[in-house]
PDB file of C-alpha atoms in Angstrom:
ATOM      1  CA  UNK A   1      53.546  17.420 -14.648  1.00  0.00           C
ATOM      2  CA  UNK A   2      56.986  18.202 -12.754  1.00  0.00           C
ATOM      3  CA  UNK A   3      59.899  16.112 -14.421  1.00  0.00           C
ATOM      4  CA  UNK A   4      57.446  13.263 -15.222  1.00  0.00           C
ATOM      5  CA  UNK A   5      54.100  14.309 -13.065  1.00  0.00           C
ATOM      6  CA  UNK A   6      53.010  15.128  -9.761  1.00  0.00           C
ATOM      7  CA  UNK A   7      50.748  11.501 -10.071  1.00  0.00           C
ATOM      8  CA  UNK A   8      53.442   9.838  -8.518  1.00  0.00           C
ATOM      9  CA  UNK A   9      54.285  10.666  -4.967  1.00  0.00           C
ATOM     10  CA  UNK A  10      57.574  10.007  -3.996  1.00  0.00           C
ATOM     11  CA  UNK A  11      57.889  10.553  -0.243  1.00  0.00           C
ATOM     12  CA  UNK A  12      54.738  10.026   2.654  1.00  0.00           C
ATOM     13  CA  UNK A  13      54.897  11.673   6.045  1.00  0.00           C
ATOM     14  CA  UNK A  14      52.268  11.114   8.314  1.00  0.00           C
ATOM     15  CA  UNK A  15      49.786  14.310   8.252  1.00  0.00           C
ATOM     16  CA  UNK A  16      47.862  16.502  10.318  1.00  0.00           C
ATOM     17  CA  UNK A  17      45.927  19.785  10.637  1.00  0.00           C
ATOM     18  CA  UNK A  18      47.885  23.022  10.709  1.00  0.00           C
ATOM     19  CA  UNK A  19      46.356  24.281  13.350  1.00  0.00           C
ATOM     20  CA  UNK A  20      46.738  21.213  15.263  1.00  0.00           C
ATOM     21  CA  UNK A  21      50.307  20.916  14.473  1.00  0.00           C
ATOM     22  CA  UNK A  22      51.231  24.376  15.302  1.00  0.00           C
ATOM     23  CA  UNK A  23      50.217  24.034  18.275  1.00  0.00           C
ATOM     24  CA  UNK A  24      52.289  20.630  19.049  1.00  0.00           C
ATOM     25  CA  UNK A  25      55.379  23.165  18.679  1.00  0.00           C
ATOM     26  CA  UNK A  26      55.688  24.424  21.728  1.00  0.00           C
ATOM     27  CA  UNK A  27      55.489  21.384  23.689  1.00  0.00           C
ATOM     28  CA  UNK A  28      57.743  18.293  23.003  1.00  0.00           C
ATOM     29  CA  UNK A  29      61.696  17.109  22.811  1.00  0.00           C
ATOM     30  CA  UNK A  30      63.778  18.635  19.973  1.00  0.00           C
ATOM     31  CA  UNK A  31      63.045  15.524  18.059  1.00  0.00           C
ATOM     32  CA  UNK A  32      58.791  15.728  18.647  1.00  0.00           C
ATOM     33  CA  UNK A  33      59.774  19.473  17.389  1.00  0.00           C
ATOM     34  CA  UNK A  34      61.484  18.686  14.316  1.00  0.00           C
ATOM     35  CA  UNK A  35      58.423  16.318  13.404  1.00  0.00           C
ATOM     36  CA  UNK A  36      56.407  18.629  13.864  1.00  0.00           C
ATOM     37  CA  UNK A  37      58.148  21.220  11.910  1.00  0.00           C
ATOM     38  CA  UNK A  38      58.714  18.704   8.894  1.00  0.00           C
ATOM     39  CA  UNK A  39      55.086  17.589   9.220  1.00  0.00           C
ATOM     40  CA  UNK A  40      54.285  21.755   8.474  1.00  0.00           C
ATOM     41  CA  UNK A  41      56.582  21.793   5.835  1.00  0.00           C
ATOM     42  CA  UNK A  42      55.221  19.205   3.729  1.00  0.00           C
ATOM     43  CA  UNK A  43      51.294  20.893   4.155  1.00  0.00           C
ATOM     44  CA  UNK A  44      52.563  23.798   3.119  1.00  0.00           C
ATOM     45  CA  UNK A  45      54.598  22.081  -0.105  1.00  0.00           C
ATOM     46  CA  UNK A  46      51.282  20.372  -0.874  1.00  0.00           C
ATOM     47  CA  UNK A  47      49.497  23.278  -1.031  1.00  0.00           C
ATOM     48  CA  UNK A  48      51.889  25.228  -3.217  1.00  0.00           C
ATOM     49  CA  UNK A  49      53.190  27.877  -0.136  1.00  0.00           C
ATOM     50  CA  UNK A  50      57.041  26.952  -1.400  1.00  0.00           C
ATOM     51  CA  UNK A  51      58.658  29.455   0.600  1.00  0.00           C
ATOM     52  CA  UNK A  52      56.856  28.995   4.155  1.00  0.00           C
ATOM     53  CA  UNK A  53      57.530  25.175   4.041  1.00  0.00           C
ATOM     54  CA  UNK A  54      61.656  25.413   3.116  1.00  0.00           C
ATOM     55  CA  UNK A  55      61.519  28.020   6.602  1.00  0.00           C
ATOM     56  CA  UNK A  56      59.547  25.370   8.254  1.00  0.00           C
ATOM     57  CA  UNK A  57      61.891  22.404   7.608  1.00  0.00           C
ATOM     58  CA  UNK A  58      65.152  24.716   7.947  1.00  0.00           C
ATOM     59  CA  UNK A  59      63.061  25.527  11.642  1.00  0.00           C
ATOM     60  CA  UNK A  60      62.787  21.685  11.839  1.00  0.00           C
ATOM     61  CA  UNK A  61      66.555  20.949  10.920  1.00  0.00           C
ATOM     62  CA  UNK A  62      67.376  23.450  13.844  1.00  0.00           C
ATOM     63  CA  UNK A  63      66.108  21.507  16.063  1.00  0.00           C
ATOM     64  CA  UNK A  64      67.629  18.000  14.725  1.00  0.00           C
ATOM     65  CA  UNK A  65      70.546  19.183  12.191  1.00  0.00           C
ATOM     66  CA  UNK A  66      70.218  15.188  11.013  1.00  0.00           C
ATOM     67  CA  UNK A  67      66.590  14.656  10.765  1.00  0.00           C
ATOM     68  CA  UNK A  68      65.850  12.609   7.684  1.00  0.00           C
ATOM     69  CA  UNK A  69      62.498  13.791   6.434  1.00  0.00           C
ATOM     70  CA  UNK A  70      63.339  17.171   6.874  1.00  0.00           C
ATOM     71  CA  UNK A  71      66.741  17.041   4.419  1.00  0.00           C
ATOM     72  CA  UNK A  72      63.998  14.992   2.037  1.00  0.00           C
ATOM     73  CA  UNK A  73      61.620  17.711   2.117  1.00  0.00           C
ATOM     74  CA  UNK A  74      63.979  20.416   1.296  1.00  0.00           C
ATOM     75  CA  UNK A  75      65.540  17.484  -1.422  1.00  0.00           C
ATOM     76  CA  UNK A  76      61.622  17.819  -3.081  1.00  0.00           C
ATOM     77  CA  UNK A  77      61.394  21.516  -2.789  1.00  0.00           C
ATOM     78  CA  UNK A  78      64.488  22.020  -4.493  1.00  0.00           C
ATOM     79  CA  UNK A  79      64.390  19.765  -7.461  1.00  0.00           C
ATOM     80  CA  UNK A  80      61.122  21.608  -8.015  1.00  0.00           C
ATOM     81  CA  UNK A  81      62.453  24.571  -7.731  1.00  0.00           C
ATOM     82  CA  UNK A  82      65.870  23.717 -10.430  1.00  0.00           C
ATOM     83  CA  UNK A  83      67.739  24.281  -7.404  1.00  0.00           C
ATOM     84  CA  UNK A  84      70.039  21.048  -8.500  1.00  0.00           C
ATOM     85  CA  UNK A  85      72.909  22.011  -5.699  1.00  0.00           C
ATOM     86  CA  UNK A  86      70.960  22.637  -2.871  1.00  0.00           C
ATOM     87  CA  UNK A  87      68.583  19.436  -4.072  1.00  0.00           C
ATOM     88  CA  UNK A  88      72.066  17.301  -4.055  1.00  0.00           C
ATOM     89  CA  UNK A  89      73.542  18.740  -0.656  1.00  0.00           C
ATOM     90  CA  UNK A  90      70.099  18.057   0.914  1.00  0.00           C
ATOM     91  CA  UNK A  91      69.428  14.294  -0.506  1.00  0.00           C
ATOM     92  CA  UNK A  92      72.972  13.352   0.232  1.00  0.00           C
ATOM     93  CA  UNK A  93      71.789  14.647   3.481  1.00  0.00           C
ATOM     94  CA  UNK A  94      69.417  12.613   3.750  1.00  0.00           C
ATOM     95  CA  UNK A  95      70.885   9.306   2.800  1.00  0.00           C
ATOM     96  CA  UNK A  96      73.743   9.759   5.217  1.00  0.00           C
ATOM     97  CA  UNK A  97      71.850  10.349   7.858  1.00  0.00           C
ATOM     98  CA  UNK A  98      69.293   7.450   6.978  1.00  0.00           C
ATOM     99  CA  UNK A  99      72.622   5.086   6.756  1.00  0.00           C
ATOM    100  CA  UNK A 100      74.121   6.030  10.198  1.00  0.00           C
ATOM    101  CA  UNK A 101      70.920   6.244  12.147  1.00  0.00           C
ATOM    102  CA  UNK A 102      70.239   2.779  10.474  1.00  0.00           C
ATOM    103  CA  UNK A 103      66.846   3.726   9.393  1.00  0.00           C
ATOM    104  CA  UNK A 104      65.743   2.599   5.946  1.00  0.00           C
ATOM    105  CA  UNK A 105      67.199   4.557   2.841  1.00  0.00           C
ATOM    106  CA  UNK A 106      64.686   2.972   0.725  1.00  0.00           C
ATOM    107  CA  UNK A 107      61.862   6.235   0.436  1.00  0.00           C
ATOM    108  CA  UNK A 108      64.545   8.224   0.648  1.00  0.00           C
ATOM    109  CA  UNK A 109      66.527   7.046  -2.185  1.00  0.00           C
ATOM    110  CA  UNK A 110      63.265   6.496  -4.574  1.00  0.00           C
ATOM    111  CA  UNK A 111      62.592  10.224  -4.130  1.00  0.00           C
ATOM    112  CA  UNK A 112      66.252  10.868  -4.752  1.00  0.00           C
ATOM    113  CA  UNK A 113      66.397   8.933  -8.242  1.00  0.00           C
ATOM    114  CA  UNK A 114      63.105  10.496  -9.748  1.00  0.00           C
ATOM    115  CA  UNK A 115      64.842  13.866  -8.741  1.00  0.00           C
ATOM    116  CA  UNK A 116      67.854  12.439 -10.609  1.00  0.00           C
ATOM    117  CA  UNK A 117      66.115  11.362 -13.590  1.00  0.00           C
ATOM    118  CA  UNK A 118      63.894  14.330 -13.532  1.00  0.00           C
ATOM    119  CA  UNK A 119      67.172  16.466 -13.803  1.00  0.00           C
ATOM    120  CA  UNK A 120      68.976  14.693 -16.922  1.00  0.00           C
ATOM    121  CA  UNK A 121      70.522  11.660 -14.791  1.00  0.00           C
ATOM    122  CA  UNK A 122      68.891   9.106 -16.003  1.00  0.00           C
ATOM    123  CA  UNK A 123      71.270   6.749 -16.277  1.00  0.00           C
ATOM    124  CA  UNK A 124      72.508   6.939 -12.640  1.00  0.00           C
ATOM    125  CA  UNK A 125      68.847   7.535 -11.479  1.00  0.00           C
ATOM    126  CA  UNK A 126      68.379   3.704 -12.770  1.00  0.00           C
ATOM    127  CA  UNK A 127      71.028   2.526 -10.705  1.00  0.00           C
ATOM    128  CA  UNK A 128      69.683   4.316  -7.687  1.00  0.00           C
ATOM    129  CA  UNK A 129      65.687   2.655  -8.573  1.00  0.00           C
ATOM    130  CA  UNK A 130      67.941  -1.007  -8.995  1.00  0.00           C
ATOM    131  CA  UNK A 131      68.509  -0.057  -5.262  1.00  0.00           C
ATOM    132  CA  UNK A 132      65.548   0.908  -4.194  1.00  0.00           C
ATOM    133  CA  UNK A 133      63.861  -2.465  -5.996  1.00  0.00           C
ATOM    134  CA  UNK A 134      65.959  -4.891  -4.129  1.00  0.00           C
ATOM    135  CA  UNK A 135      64.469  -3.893  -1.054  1.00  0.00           C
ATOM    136  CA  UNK A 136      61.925  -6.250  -0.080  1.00  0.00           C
ATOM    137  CA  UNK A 137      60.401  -4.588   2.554  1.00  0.00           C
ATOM    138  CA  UNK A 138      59.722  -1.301   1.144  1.00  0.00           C
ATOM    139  CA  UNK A 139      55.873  -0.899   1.269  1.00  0.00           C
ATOM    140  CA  UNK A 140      55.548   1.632  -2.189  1.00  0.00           C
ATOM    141  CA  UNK A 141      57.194  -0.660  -4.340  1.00  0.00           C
ATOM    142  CA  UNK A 142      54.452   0.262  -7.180  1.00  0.00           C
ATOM    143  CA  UNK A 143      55.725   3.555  -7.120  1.00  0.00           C
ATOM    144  CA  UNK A 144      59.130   3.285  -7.003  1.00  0.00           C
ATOM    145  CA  UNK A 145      58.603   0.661 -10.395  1.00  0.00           C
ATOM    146  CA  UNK A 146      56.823   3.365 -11.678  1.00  0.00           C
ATOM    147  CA  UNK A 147      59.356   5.611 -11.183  1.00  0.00           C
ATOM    148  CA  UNK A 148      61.319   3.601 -12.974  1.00  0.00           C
ATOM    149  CA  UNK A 149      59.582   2.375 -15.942  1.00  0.00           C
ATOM    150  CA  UNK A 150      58.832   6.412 -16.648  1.00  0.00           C
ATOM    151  CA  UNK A 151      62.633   7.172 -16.015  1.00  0.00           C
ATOM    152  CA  UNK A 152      63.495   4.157 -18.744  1.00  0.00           C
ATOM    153  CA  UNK A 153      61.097   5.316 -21.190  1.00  0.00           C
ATOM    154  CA  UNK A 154      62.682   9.233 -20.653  1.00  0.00           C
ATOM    155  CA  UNK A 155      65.829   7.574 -21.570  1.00  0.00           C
ATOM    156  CA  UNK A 156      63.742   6.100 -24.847  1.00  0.00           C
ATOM    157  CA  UNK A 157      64.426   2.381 -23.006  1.00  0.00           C
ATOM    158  CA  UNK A 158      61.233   1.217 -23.439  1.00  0.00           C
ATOM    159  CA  UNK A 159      62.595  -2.279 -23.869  1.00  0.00           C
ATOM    160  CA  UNK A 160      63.399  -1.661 -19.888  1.00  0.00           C
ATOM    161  CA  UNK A 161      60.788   0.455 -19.036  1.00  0.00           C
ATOM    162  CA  UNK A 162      57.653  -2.030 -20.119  1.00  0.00           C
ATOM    163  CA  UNK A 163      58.491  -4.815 -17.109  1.00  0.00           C
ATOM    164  CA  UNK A 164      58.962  -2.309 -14.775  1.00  0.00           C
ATOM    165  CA  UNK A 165      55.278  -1.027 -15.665  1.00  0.00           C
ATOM    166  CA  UNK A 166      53.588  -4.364 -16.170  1.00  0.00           C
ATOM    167  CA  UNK A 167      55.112  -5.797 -12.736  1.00  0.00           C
ATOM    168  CA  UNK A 168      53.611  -2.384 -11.131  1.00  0.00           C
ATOM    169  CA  UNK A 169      50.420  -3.261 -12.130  1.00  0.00           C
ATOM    170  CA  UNK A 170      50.653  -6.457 -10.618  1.00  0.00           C
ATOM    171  CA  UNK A 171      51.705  -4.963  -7.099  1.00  0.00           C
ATOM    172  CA  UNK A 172      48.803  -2.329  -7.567  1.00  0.00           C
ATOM    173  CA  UNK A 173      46.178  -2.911 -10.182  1.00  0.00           C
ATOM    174  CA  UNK A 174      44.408   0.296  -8.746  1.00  0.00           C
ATOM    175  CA  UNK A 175      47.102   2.803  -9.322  1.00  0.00           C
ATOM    176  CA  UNK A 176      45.950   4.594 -12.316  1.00  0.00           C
ATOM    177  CA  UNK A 177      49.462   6.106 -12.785  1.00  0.00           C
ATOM    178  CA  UNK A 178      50.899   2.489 -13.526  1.00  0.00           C
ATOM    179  CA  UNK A 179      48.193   2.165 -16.377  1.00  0.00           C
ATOM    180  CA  UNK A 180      48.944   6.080 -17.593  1.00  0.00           C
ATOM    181  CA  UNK A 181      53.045   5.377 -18.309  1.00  0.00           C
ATOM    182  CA  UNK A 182      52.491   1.937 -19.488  1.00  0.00           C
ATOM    183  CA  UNK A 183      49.838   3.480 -22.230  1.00  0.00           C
ATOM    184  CA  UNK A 184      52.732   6.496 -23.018  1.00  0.00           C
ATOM    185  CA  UNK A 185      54.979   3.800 -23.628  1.00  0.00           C
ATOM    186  CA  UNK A 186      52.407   1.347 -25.706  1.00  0.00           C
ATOM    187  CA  UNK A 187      52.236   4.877 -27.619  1.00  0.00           C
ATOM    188  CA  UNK A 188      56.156   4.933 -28.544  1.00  0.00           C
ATOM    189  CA  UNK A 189      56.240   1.373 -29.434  1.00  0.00           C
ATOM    190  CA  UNK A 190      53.072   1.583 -31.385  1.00  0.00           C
ATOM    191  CA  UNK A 191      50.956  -0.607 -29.771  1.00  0.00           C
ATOM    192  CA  UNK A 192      47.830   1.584 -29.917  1.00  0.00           C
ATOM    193  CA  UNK A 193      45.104  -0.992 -29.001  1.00  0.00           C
ATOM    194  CA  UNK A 194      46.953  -2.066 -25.840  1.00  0.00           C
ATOM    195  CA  UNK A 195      47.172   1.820 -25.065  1.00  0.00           C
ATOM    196  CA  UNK A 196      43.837   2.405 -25.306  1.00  0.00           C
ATOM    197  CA  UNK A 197      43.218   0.110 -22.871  1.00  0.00           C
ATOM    198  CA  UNK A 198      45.094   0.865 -20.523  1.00  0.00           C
ATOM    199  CA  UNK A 199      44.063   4.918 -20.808  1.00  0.00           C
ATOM    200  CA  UNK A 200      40.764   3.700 -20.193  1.00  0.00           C
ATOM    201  CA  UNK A 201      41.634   2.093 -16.876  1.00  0.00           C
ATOM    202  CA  UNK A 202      44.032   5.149 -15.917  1.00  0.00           C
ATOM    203  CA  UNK A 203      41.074   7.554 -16.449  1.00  0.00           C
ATOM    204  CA  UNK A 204      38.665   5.254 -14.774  1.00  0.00           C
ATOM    205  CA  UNK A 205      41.086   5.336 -11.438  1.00  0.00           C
ATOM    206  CA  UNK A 206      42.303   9.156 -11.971  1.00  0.00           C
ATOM    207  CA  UNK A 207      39.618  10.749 -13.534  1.00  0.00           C
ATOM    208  CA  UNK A 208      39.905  14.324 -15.078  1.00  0.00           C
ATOM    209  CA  UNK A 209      43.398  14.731 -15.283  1.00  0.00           C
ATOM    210  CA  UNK A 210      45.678  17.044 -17.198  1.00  0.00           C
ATOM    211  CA  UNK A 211      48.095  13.918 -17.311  1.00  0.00           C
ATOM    212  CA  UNK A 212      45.441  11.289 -18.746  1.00  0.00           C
ATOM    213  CA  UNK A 213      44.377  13.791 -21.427  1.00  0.00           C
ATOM    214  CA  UNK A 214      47.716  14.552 -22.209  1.00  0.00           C
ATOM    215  CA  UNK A 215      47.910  10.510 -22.952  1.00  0.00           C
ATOM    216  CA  UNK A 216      45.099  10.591 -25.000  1.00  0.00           C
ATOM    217  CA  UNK A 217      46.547  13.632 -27.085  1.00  0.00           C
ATOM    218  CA  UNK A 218      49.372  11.633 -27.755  1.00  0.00           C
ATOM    219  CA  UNK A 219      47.741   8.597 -28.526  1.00  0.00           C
ATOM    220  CA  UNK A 220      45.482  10.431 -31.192  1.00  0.00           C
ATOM    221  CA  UNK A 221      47.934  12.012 -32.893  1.00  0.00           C
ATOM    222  CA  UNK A 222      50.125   8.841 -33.199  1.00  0.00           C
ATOM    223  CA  UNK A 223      47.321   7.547 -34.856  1.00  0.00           C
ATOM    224  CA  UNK A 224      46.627  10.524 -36.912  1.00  0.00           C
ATOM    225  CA  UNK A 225      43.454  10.653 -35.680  1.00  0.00           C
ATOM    226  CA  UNK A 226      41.695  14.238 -34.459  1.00  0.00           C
ATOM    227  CA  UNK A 227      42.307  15.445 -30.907  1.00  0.00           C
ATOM    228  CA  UNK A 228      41.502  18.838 -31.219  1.00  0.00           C
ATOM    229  CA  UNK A 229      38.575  18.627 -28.916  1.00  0.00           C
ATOM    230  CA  UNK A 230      41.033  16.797 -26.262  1.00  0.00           C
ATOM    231  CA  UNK A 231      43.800  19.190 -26.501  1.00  0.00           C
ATOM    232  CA  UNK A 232      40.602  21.944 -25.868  1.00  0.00           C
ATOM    233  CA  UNK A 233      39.503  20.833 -23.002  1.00  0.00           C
ATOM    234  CA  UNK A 234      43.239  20.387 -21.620  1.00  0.00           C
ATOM    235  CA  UNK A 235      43.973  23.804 -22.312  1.00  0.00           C
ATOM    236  CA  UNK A 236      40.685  24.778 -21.199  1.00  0.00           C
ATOM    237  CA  UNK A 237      40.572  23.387 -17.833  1.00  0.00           C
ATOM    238  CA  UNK A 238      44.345  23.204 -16.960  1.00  0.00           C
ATOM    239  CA  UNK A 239      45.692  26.031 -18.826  1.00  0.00           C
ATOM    240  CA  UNK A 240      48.602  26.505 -16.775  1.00  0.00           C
ATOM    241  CA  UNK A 241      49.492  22.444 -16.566  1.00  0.00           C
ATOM    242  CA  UNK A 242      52.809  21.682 -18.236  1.00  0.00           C
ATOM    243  CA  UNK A 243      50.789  19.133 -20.128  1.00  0.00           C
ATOM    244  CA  UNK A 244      48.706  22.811 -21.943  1.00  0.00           C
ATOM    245  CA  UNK A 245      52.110  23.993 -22.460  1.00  0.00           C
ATOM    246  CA  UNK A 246      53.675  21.004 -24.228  1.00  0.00           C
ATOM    247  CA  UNK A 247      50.153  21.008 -26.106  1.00  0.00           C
ATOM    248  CA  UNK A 248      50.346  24.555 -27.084  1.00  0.00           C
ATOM    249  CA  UNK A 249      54.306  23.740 -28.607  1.00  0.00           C
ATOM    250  CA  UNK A 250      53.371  20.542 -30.539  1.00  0.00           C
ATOM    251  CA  UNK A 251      55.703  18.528 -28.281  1.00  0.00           C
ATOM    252  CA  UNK A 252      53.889  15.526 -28.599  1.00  0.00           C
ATOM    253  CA  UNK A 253      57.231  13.273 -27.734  1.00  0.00           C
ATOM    254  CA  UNK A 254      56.942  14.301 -24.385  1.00  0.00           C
ATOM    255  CA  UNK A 255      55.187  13.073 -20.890  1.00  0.00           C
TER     256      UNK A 255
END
């Protein structure tokens, strides 16, 4: 996981082939080309070619200096990379432009608050989700509770974080990730039978995931039960997940 995982996905653009979309770049207003550009960036994010997409949505922002997905884009790449300044100038970026173009803030400022969160802001990353919740339109409110609920139980509010979680199941009762935080938090508050359940659910919707076995490591040794063949096949098949490296450290507070 980054910050809290890489389940949750903060931000959607609408995707298409590279291939395709390089060749929409020549063609097109300075708008179509910043799309198009941003569109790039966030294939080559995905696919882990960091430095290619932050030149692709710089190329986009040349086009459109104010163009909201692109300042997100950069936002994401940033806070992955620790880059907290740049992350701040380009969210800030983002939500200004969002505000005077009167487009929605909403995805914006969900993606915005995990970053916070994920950075050691927890407590103003709440008041940013408390925004983002009180918009009824927004169409990923699962993930932005979520977001939430995880950021609450960082902040070891699990009193907070357990509605968020339960009312995300009842927007989505197929997102696996809803099932996955409310079992980590079952886990602090020692409800082990509920967090079984729900583990079994998450894994049924994720399937092999270095986050769900993670889970189940912590839920075993809460219990004091054996998880050495779990934490195996963790380190086994995801050896380079942050989930094998919290394994290999005994950090078993942690998700």
């Amino acid at each position: 996981m980054k910050g809290f995982g890489q389940l949750l996905i903060c931000v959607t653009f609408l995707m298409m082939p590279l291939a395709q979309a390089k060749s929409e770049i020549r063609v097109g207003s300075a708008q179509e080309q910043a799309r198009v550009h941003t569109d790039l960036a966030s294939r080559y994010y995905q696919v882990g070619q960091v430095s290619i997409a932050v030149d692709e949505a710089k190329t986009a922002l040349s086009s459109v200096a104010d163009y909201v997905p692109a300042h997100t884009v950069l936002g994401l790449i940033y806070a992955q990379l620790k880059q907290n300044s740049l992350a701040d100038t380009h969210f800030a970026a983002a939500l200004s432009a969002a505000e005077a173009q009167k487009i929605s803030q909403t995805d914006v400022r969900n993606s915005y608050a995990w970053y916070l969160c994920s950075s050691g802001r927890g407590e103003q990353a709440l008041q940013e989700f408390a925004i983002v919740l009180r918009d009824p339109l927004y169409d990923s409110m699962d993930k932005a509770l979520i977001n939430a609920g995880a950021c609450a139980a960082r902040l070891n509010r699990n009193d907070l974080a357990l509605p968020y979680l339960d009312a995300a199941v009842d927007v989505n009762a197929n997102n696996g990730a809803a099932y996955m935080y409310r079992a980590h938090v079952l886990i602090n508050v020692a409800r082990y039978s509920d967090a079984r359940a729900d583990l079994r659910r998450a894994d049924a919707l994720i399937k092999n995931s270095p986050e769900v076995l993670w889970a189940q490591v912590r839920l075993a040794q809460a219990q004091n039960a054996p998880f050495k063949n779990t934490t195996d096949e963790l380190q086994r098949d995801y050896p380079t997940s942050e989930q094998a490296n919290w394994a290999r450290a005994g950090r078993y507070e942690t998700f």
